[in-house]
Coordinates of C-alpha atoms and ligand atoms in Angstrom, one line a residue:
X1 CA 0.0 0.0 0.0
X2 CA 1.1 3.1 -0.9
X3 CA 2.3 5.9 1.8
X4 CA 1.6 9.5 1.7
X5 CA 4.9 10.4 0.6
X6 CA 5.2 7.5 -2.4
X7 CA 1.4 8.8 -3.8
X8 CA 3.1 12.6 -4.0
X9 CA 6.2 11.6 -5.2
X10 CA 4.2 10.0 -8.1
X11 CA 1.8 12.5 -8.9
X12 CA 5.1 14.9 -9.0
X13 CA 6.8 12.2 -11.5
X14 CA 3.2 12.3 -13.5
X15 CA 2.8 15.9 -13.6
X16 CA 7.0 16.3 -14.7
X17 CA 6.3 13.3 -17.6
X18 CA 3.1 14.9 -18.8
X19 CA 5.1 18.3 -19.2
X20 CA 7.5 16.0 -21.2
X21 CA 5.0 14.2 -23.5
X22 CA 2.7 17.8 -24.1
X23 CA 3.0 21.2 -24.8
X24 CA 3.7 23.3 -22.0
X25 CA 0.4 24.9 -22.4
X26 CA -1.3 22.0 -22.4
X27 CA -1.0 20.8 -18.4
X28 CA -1.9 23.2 -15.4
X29 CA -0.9 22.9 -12.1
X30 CA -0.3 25.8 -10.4
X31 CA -3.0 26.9 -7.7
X32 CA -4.6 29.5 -9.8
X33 CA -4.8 27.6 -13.1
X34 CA -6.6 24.9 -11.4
X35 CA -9.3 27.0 -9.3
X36 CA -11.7 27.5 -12.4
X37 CA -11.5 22.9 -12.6
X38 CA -12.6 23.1 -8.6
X39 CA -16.2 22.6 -9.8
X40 CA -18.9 22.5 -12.4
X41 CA -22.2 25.3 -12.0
X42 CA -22.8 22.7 -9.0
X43 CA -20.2 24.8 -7.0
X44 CA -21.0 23.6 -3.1
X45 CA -18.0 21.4 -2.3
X46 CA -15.5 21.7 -4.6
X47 CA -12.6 19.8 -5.8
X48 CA -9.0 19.8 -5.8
X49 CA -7.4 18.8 -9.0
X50 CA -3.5 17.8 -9.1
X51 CA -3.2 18.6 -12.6
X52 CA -5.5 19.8 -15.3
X53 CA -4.6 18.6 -18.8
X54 CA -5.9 20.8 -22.0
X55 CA -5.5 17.7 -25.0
X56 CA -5.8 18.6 -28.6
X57 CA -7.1 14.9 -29.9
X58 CA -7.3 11.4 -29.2
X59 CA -3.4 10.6 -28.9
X60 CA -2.6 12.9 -26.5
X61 CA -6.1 11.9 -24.1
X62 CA -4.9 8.3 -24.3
X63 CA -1.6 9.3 -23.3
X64 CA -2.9 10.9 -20.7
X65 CA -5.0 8.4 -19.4
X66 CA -2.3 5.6 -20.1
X67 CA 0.0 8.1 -17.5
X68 CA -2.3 8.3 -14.9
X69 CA -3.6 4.5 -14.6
X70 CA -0.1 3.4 -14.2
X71 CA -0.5 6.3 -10.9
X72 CA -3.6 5.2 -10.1
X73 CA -4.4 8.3 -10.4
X74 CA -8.1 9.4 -10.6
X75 CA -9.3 10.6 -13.8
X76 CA -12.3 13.4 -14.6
X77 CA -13.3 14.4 -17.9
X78 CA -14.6 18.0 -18.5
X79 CA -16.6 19.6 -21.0
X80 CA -17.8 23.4 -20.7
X81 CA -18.0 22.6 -16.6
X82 CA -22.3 23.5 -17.2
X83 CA -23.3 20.4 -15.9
X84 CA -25.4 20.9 -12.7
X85 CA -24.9 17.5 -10.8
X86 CA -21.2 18.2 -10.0
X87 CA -20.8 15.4 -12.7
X88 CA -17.1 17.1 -13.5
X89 CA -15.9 17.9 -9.8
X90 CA -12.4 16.3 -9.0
X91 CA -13.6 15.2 -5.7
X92 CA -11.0 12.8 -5.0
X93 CA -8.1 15.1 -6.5
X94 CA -6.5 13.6 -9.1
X95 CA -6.3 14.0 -13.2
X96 CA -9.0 16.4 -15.1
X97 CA -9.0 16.1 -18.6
X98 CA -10.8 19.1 -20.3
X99 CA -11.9 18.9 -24.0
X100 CA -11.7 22.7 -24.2
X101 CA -9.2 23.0 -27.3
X102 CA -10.3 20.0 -29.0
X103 CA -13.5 21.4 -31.0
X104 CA -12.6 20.8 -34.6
X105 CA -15.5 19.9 -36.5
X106 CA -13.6 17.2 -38.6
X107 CA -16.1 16.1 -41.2
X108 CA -19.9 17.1 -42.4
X109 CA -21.5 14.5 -44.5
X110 CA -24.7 15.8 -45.8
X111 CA -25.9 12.9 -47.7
X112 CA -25.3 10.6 -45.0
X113 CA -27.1 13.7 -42.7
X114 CA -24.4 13.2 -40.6
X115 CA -21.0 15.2 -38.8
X116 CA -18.2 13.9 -37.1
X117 CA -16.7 16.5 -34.5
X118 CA -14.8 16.7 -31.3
X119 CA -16.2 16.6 -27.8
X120 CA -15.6 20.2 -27.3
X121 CA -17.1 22.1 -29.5
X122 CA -20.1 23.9 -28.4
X123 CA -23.4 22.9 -29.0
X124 CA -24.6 26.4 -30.1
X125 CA -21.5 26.5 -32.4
X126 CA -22.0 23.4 -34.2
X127 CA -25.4 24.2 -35.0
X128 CA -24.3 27.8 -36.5
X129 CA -22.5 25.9 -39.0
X130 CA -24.9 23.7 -40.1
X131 CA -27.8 26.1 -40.4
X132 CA -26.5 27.4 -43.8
X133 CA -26.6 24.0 -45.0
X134 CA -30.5 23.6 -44.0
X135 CA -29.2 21.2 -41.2
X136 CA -28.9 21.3 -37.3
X137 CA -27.7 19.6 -34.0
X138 CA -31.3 18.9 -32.7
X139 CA -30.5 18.6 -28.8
X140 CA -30.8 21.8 -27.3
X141 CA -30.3 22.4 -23.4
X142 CA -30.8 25.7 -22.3
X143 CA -27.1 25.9 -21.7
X144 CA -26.8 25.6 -25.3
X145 CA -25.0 27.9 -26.0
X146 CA -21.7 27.1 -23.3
X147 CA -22.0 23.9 -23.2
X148 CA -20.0 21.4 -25.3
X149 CA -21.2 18.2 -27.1
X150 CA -19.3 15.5 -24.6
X151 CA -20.9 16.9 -21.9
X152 CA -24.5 16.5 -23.6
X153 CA -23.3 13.6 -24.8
X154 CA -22.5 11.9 -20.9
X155 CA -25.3 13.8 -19.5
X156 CA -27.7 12.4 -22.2
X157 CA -29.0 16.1 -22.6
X158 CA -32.2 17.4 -23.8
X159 CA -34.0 20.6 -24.4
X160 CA -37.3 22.2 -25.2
X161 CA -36.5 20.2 -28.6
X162 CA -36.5 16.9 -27.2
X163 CA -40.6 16.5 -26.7
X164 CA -40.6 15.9 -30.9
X165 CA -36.8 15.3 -31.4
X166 CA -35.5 13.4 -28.7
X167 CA -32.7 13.9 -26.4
X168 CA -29.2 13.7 -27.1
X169 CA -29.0 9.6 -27.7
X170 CA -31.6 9.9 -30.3
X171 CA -28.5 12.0 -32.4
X172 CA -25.5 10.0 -31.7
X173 CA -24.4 7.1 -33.7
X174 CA -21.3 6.4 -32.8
X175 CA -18.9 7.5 -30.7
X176 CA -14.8 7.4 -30.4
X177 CA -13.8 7.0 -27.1
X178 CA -10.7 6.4 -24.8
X179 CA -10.8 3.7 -22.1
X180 CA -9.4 3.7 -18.9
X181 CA -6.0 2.1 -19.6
X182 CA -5.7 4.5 -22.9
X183 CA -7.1 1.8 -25.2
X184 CA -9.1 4.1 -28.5
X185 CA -12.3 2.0 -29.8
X186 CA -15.4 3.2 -31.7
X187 CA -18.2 1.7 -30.8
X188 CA -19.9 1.3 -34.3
X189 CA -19.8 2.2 -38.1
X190 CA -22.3 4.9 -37.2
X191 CA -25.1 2.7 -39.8
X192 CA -28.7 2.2 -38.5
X193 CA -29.4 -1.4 -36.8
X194 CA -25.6 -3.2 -36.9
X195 CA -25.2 -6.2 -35.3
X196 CA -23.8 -6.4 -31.8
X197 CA -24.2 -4.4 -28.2
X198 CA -25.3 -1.0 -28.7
X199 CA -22.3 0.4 -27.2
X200 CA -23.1 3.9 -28.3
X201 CA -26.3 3.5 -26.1
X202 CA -24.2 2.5 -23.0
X203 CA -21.8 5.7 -23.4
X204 CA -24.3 8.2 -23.8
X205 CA -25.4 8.8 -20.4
X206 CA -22.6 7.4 -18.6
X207 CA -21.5 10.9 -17.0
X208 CA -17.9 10.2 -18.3
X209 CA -17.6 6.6 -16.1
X210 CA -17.0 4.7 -18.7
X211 CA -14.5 6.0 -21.0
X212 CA -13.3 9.5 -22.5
X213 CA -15.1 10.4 -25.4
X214 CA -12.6 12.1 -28.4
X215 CA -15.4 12.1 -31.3
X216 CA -18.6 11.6 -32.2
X217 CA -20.7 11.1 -35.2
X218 CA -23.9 13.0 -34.8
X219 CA -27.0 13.2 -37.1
X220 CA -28.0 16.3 -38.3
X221 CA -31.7 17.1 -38.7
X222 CA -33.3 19.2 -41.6
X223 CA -34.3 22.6 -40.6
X224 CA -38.1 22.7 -41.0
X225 CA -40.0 24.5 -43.8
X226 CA -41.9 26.3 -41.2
X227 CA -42.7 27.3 -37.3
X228 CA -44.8 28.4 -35.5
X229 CA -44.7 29.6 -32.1
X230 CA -47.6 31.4 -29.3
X231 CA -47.8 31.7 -25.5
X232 CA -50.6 30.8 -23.8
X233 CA -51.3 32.4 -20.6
X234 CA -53.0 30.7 -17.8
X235 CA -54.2 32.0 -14.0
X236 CA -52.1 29.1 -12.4
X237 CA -49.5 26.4 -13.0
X238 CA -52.7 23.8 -12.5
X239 CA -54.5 24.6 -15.1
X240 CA -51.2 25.4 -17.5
X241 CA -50.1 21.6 -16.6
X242 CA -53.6 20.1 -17.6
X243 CA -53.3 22.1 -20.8
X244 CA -50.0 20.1 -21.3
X245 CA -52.1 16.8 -20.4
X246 CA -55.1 17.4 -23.3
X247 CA -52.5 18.2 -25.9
X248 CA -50.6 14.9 -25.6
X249 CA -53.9 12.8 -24.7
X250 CA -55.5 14.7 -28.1
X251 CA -52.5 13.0 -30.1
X252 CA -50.2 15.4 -30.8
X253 CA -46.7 16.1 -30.3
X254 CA -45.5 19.9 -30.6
X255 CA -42.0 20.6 -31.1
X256 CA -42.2 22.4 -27.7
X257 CA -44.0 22.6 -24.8
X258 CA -42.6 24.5 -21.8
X259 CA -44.4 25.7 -18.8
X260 CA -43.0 28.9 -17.3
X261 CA -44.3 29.9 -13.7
X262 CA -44.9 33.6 -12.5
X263 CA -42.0 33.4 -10.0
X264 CA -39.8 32.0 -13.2
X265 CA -42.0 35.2 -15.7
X266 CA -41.2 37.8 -13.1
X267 CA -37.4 36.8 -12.6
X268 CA -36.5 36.9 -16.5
X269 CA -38.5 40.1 -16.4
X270 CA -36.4 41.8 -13.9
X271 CA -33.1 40.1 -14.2
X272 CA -32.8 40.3 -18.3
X273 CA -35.8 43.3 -19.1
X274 CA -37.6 40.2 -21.5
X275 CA -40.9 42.3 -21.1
X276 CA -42.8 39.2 -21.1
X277 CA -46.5 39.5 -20.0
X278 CA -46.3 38.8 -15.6
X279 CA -49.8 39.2 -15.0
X280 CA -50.1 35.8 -15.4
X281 CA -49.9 32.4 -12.8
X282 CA -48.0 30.8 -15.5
X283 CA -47.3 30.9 -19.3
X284 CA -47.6 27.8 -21.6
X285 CA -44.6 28.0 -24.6
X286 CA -46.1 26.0 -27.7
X287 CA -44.0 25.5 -30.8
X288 CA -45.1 23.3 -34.0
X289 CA -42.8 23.1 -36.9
X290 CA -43.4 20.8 -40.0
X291 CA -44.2 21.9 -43.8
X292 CA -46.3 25.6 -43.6
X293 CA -49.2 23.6 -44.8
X294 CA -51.4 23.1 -42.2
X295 CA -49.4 24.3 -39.7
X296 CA -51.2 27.1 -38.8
X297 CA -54.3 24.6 -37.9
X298 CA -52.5 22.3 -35.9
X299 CA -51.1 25.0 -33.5
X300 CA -54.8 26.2 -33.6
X301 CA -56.4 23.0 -32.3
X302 CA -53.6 23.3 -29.3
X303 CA -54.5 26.7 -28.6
X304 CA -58.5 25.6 -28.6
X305 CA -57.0 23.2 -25.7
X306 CA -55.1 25.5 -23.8
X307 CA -58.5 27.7 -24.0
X308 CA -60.7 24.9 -22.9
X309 CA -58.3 24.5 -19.8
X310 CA -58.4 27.7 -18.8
X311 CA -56.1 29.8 -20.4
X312 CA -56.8 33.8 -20.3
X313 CA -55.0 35.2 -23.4
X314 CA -52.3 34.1 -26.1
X315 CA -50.1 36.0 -27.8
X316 CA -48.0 34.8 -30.9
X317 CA -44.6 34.9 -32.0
X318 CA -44.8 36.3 -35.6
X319 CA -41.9 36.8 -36.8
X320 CA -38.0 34.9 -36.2
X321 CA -37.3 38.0 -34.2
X322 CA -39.9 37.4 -31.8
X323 CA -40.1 33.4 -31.4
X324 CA -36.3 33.9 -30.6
X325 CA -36.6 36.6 -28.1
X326 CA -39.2 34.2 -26.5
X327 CA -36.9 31.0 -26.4
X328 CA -34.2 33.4 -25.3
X329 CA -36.1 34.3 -22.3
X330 CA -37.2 30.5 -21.4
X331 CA -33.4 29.7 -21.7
X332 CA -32.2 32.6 -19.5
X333 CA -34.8 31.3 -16.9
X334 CA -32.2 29.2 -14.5
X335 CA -29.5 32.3 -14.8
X336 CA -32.4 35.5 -13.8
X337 CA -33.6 32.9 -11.0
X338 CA -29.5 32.9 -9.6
X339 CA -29.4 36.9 -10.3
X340 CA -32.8 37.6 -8.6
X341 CA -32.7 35.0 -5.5
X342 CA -28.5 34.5 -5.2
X343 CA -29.2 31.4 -2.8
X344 CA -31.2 29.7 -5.4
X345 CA -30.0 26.0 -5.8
X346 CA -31.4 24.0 -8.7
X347 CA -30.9 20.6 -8.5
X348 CA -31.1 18.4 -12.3
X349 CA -34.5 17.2 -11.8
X350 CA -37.3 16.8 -14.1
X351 CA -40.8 16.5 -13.3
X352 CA -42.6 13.4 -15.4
X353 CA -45.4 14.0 -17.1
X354 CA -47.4 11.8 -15.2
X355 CA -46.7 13.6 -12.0
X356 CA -47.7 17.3 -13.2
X357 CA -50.1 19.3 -10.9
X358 CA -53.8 18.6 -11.7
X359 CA -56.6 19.6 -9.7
X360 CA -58.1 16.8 -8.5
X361 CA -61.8 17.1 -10.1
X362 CA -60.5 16.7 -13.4
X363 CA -60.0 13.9 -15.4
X364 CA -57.0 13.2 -18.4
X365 CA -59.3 11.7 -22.0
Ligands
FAD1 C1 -27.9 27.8 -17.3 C2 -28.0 26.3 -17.5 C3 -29.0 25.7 -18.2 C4 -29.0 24.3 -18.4 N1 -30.1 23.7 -19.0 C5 -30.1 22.4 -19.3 C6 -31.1 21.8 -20.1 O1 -32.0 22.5 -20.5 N2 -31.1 20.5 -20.3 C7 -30.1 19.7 -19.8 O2 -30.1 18.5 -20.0 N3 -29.0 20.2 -19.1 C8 -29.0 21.6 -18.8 N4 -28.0 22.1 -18.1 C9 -26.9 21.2 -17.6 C10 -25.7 21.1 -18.5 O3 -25.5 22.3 -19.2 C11 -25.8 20.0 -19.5 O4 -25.8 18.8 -18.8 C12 -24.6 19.9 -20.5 O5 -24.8 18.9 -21.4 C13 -23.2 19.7 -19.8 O6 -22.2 20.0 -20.8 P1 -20.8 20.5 -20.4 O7 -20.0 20.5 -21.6 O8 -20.8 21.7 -19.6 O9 -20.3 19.2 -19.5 P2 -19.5 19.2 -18.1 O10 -20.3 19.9 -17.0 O11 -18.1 19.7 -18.3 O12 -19.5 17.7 -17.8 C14 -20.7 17.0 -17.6 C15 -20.5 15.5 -17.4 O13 -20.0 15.0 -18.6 C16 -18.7 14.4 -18.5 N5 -18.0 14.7 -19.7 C17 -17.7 15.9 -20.3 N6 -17.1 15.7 -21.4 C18 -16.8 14.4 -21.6 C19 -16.2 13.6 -22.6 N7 -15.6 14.1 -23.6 N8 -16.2 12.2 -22.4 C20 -16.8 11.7 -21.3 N9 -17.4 12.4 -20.4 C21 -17.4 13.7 -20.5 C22 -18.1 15.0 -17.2 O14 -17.2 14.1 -16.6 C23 -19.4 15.2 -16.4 O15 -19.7 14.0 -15.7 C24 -28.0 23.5 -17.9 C25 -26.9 24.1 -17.2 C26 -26.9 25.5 -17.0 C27 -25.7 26.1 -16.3

């Protein structure tokens, strides 16, 4: 068993052969380089990392990791640091490996609607250089536009897209990833229905416990002929929620459906100046997009729900302008909630759709 002084002396040999093996600018470990790797947006306990390392592609993370297993030294991969469970916190000191330079998008493949790229680049990014194309990363977390595709990729993330889209695993199909003795493997061709585990499945969602991912082959998704977006407003979060219930029982499936609370209206209000209507107990976000024909309809039967249930007025989004500036200020909700109440802690929870407030005389078709 290893004393004190044997597990320092060979993190020092570590940290001397990784500044041997990489560019100097490539491993931190002085004090002050390594505060901002303490923690992730989870910030209560934080780490202490003995050495940050900043890769630029595969070789030099399975170096890494080959380096630190001989230590036995403990290894954390790091996206953008967004992630709200403390998923990328060193807790136990040790090795971070941050995907921070390595965000080359190495290869789009339109008529395979496909794109190969490194973990690091950032989701909002990668989508900006599809969308000339007519083509876009589909997983969108509100975070969208600091966080970086590994970290959606081991947090499984979703977005207001994901009700119609899916969440991230539904747009990754395959992955290149590093193991924990510095082995590379890919864990398919990328092709619909191969043989064999679905190792891609296992990754995605694995919060960086299994392995390192260096690349991924995502699917890009056609940007829609048409959308349309309104906000329904509603006198409580009650009957907002049943709203939500009658769409889905009625059959259909919007792109978006996000409930916004008055606490949540108010606090982008005041924190960000959204001017968003606050008279309101909550705000229903409904988005349909799909070929302009008939489009219009189907976000009119929604809107005959939403007034069935209760809902007091709705306003549309009519042009790009505005539909943005109203995602904008649905996306800026978790930020204006930390500005306006600093002690606000938001643990990554969902609530199922099966569990959303109802009042109890009514009854779900
Ligand atoms: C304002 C705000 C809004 C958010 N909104 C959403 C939302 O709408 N939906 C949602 O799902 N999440 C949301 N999040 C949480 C977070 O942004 C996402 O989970 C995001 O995908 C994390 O990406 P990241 O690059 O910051 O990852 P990090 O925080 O750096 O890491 C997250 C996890 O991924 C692992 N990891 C990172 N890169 C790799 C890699 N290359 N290989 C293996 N493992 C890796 C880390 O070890 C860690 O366990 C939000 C966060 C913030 C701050």
């Amino acid at each position: 068993m290893d004393t004190d002084t044997d597990t320092d002396t060979d993190r020092m040999q570590l940290i001397a052969e990784l500044r041997r093996v990489l560019p100097a600018e490539h491993v931190l470990d002085t004090p002050a380089a390594l505060e901002p790797y303490r923690s992730d947006w989870y910030r209560t306990h934080p780490g202490n990392p003995d050495v940050v390392i900043l890769p630029d592609g595969t070789e030099q993370v399975a170096m890494a990791v080959r380096l630190a297993n001989e230590t036995y030294l403990p290894i954390v991969p790091r996206g953008a640091g967004t992630g709200l469970a403390g998923g990328a916190r060193p807790i136990k000191g040790g090795m971070v490996i941050s995907t921070e330079r390595m965000k080359t998008i190495q290869e789009i493949d339109i008529p395979n609607r496909r794109a190969r790229v490194q973990p690091g680049i950032i989701n909002y990014d990668l989508t900006q250089e599809l969308l000339p194309q007519g083509y876009y990363f589909a997983p969108d977390p509100a975070s969208w536009k600091m966080c970086s595709i590994g970290g959606n990729i081991a947090n499984n993330s979703g977005g207001p897209h994901c009700l119609k889209y899916g969440v991230t695993t539904n747009h990754i199909l395959a992955l290149e990833v590093v193991l924990h003795d510095g082995r590379v493997i890919w864990t398919g061709d990328g092709l619909m229905d191969s043989a064999g585990y679905d190792l891609t499945g296992l990754l995605v969602g694995s919060e960086g416990t299994l392995g390192i991912v260096t690349s991924a082959l995502v699917r890009l998704t056609r940007v829609s002929e048409a959308r349309h977006v309104a906000m329904a407003l509603f006198p409580d979060i009650v009957s907002s929620s049943e709203a939500v219930s009658h769409i889905i029982a009625a059959g259909y499936i919007p792109t978006s459906l996000e409930v916004m609370d008055a606490i949540t209206i108010k606090a982008v209000n005041t924190a960000y100046n959204y001017g968003l209507p606050d008279q309101a107990g909550a705000a229903l976000i409904i988005e349909v997009d799909g070929v302009e024909d008939g489009l219009h309809d189907l976000l009119g039967d929604m809107i005959t729900i939403c007034l069935q249930q209760g809902a007091m007025d709705v306003r549309f989004a009519e042009t790009e302008a505005e539909q943005d500036h109203l995602w904008a200020a649905r996306k800026s909700a978790f930020e204006a909630l930390r500005c306006v109440y600093p002690d606000y802690y938001l643990v990554d929870t969902v609530v199922p759709r099966t569990r959303l407030p109802r009042s109890s005389n009514v009854s779900v078709p």
